Coordinates of C-alpha atoms in Angstrom, one line a residue:
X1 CA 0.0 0.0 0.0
X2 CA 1.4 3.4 -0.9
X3 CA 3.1 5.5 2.0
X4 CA 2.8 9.0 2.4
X5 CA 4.5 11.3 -0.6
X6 CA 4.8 14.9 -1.9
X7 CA 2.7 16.7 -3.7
X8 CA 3.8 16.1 -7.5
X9 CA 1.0 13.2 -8.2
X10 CA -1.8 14.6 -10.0
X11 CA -5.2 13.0 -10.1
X12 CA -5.7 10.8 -13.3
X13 CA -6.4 13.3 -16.2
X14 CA -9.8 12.4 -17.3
X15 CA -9.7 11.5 -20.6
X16 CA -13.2 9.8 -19.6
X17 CA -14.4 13.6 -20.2
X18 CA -14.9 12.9 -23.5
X19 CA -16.9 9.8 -22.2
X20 CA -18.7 12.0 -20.6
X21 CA -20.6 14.9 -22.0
X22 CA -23.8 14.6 -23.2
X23 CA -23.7 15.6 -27.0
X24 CA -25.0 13.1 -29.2
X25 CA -21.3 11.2 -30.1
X26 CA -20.7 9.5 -32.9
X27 CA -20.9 6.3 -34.0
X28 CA -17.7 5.0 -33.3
X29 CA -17.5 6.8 -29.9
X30 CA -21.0 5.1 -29.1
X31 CA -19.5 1.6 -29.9
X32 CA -15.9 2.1 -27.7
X33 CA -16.6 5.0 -25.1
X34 CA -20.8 5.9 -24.1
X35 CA -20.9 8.6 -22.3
X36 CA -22.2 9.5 -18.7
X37 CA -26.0 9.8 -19.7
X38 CA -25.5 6.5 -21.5
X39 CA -24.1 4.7 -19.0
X40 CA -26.4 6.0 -16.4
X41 CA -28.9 4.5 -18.6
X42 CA -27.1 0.7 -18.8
X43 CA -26.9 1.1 -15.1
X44 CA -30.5 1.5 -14.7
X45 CA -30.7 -2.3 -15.8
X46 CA -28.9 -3.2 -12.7
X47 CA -29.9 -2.8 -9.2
X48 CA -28.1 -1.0 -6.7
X49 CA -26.6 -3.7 -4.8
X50 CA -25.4 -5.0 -7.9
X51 CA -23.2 -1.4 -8.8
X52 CA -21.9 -1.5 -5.7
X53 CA -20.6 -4.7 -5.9
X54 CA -18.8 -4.0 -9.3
X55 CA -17.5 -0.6 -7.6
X56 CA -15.7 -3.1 -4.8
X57 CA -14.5 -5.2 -7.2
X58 CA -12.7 -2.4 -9.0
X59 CA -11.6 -0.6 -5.9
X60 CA -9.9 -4.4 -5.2
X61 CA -8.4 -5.2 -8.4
X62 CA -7.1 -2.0 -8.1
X63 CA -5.5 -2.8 -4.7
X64 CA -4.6 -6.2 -5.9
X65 CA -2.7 -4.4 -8.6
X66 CA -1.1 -1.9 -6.5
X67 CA 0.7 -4.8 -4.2
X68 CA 2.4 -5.9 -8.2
X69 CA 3.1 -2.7 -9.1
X70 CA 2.0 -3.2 -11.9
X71 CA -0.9 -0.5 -14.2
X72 CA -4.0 -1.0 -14.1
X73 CA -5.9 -1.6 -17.9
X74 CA -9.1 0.0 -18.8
X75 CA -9.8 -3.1 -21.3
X76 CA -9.0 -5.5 -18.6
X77 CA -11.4 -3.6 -16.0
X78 CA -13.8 -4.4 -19.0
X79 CA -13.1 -8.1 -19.4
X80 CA -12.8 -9.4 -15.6
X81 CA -15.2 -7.3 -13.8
X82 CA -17.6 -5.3 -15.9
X83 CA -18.1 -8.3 -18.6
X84 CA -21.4 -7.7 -20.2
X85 CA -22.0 -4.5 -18.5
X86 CA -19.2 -2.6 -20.2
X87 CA -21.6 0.5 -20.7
X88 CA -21.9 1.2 -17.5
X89 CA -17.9 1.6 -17.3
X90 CA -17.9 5.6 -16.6
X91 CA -20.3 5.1 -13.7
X92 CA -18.4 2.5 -11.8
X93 CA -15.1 3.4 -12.4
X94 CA -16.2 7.1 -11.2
X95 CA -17.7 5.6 -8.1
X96 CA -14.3 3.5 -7.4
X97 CA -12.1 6.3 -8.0
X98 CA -13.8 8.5 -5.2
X99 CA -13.9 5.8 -2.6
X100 CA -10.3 4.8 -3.2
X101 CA -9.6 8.6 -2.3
X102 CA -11.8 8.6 0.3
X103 CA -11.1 5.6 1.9
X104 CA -8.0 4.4 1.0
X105 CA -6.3 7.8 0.3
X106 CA -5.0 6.9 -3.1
X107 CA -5.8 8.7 -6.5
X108 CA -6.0 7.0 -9.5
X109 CA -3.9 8.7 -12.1
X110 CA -4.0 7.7 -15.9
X111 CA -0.5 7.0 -17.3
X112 CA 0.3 8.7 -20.6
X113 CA -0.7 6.9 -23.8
X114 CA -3.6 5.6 -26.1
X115 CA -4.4 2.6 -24.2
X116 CA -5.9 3.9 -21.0
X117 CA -3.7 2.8 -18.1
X118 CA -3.9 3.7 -14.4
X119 CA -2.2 3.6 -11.1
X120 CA -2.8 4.6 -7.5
X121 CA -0.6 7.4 -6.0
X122 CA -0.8 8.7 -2.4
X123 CA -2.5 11.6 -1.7
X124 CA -1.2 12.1 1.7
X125 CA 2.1 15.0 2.0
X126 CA 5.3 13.6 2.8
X127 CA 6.5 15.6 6.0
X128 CA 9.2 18.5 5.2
X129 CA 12.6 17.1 4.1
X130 CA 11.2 13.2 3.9
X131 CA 13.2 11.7 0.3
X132 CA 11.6 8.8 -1.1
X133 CA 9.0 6.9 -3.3
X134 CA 6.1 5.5 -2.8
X135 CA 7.5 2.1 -3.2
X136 CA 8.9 -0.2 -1.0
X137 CA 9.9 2.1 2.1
X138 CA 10.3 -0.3 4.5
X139 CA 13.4 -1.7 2.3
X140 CA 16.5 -0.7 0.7
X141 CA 15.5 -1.0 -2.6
X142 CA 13.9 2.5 -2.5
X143 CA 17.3 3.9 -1.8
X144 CA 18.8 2.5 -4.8
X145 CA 16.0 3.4 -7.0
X146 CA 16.5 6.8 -5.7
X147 CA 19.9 6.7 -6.5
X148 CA 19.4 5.5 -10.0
X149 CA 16.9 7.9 -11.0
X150 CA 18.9 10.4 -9.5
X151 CA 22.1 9.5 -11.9
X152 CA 19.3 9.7 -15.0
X153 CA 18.6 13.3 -13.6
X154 CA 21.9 14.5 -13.6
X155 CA 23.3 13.1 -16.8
X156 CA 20.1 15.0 -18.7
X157 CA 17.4 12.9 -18.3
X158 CA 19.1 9.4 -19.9
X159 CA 22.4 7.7 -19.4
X160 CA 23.7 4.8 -21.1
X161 CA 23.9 1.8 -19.5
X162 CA 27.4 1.2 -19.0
X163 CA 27.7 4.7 -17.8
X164 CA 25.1 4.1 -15.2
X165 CA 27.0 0.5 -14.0
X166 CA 30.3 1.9 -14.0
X167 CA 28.8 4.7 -11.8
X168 CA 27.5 1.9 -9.3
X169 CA 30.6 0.0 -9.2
X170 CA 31.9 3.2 -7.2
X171 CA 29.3 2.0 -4.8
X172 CA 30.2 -1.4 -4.7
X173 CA 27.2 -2.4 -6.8
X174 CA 28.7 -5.0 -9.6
X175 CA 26.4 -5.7 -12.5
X176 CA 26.7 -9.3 -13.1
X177 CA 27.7 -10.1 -9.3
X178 CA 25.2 -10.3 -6.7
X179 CA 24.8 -8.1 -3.9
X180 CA 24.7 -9.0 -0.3
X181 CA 21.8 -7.0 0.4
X182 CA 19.9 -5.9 -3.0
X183 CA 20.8 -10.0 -5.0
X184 CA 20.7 -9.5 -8.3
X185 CA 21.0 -6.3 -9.7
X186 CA 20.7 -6.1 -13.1
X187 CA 17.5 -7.4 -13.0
X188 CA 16.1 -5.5 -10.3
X189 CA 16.9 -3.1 -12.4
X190 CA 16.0 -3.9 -16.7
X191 CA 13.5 -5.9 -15.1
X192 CA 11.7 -5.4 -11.7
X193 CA 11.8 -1.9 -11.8
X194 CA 11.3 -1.7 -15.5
X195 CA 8.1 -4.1 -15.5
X196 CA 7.2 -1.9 -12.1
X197 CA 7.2 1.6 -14.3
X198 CA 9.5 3.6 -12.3
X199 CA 12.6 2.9 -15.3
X200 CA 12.3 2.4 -18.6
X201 CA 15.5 0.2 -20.2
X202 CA 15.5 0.5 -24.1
X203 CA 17.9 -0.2 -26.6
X204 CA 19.5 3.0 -28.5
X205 CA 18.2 3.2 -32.2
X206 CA 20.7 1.7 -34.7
X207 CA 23.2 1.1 -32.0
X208 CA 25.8 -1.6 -33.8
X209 CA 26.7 -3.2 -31.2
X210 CA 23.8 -2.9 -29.4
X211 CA 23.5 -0.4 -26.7
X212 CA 21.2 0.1 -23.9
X213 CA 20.0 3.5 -22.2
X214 CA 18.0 4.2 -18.8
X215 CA 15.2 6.8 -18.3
X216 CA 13.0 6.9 -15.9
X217 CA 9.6 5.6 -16.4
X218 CA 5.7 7.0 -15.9
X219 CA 5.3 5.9 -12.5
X220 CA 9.0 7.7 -11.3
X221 CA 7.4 11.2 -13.0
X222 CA 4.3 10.5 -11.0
X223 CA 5.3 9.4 -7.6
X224 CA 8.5 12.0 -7.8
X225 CA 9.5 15.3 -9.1
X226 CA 12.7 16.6 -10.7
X227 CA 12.9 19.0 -7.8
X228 CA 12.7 16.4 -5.0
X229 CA 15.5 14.3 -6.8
X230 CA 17.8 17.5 -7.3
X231 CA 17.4 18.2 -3.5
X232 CA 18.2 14.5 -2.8
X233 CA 21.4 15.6 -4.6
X234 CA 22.3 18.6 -3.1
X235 CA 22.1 17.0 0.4
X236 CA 24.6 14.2 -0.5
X237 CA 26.9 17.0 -1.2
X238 CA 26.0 18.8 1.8
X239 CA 24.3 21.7 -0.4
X240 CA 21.4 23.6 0.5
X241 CA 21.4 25.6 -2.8
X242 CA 19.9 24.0 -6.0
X243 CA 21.2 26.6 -7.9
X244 CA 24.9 25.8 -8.2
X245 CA 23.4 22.6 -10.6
X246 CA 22.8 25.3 -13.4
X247 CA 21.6 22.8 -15.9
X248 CA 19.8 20.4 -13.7
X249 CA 17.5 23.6 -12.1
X250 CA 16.9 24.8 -14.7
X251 CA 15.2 22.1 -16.1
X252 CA 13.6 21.6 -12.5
X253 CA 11.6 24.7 -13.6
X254 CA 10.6 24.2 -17.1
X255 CA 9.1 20.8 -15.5
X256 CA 7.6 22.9 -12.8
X257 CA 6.0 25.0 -15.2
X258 CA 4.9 22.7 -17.9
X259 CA 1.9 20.6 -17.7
X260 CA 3.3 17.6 -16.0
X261 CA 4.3 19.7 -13.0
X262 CA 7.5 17.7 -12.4
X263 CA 7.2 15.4 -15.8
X264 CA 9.8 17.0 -18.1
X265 CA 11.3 15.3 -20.6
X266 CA 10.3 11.8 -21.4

């Protein structure tokens, strides 16, 4: 379950707004997405008892989800729960949204792309000066994540692969040895982390022999900010000032003031 964090999660953009004025839509759109008038109309076929058990079953897949890391698929809230009641999708999964805020303090946010992925982030603060993720704080892994995405940071948002290992190796992190405390590495990180969201590990276009870069991934820019991770930084160098990074604060502000609020560069 999610621990408390800053303040850089946003609530999931609502691309269901299209789903859910009341124009007349088009065709298509009536086929893939009805909208809210619509769907209050499917829901009328079922009683209440029966919405409210769909709404549960969503706020616990959700949950279920959460403890894998792993996003949450519009299409697969369609297949396992709603089934034949797809129509009534805007209704429930509005109705699950507010009482995982509610009650569980989470938000669902939607992850960038056309395939309509979500994931729960904490709403709660994190107190003043508290560095971390909202992953696995009761363990060390968080602190190497941290670490990791911090390096991305600094080296302009991507860093090759043997950059980043020879950087650990300072650390006494080996990539193809196993660690006493975090086992093996490389796959916690091209895989674990990568199938968790928080880095993306992709080969570099046309590389000959193939090379690999790290960036971090959607659920990093939404449990994190470029800010946080900069004053992460600074305090490992006993610095106070984010300033004296002139490249790295400046792109802390264009994130600030784009519409990710801490997203930046992808």
């Amino acid at each position: 379950m999610p621990k408390a964090r800053g303040k850089s999660a946003r609530p999931a953009r609502q691309e269901e707004d299209s789903d859910m004025e009341t124009d007349p839509p088009t065709q298509a759109t009536q086929a893939s997405q009805p909208t809210l008038t619509q769907a209050k109309r499917a829901a009328e076929s079922l009683s209440r008892q029966e919405i409210e058990r769909k709404v549960n079953e969503v706020v616990q897949y959700f949950l279920i989800m959460e403890q894998k890391k792993a996003a949450v698929k519009r299409a697969d809230i369609t297949k396992h729960i709603l089934k034949e009641h797809s129509r009534v999708f805007p209704v429930v999964f509005e109705k699950a949204k507010k009482k995982l805020l509610e009650v569980f303090g989470v938000a669902v946010t939607e992850l960038e792309g056309k395939d309509k992925r979500y994931i729960l982030v904490n709403t709660v603060d994190t107190p003043e000066g508290q560095d971390h993720l909202n992953m696995l704080d009761e363990g060390p892994k968080s602190g190497l994540l941290l670490v990791v995405l911090s390096l991305i940071f600094m080296k302009g948002n991507v860093i090759q692969d043997t950059l980043l290992w020879h950087t650990l190796k300072r650390l006494g992190i080996e990539e193809n040895q196993p660690h006493e405390v975090f086992g093996d590495v490389k796959s916690l990180l091209t895989k674990e982390f990568t199938r968790q969201l928080y880095l993306e590990y992709k080969r570099v276009a046309q590389s000959d022999p193939p090379a690999f870069e790290f960036r971090w991934g959607p659920r990093a820019h939404k449990e994190t900010t470029k800010r946080r991770v900069l004053q992460f930084v600074s305090k490992m160098y006993g610095s106070e000032s984010l300033e004296i990074w002139t490249s790295q604060y400046q792109d802390v502000l264009r994130a600030e003031g784009g519409e990710g609020g801490g997203r930046g560069d992808q």
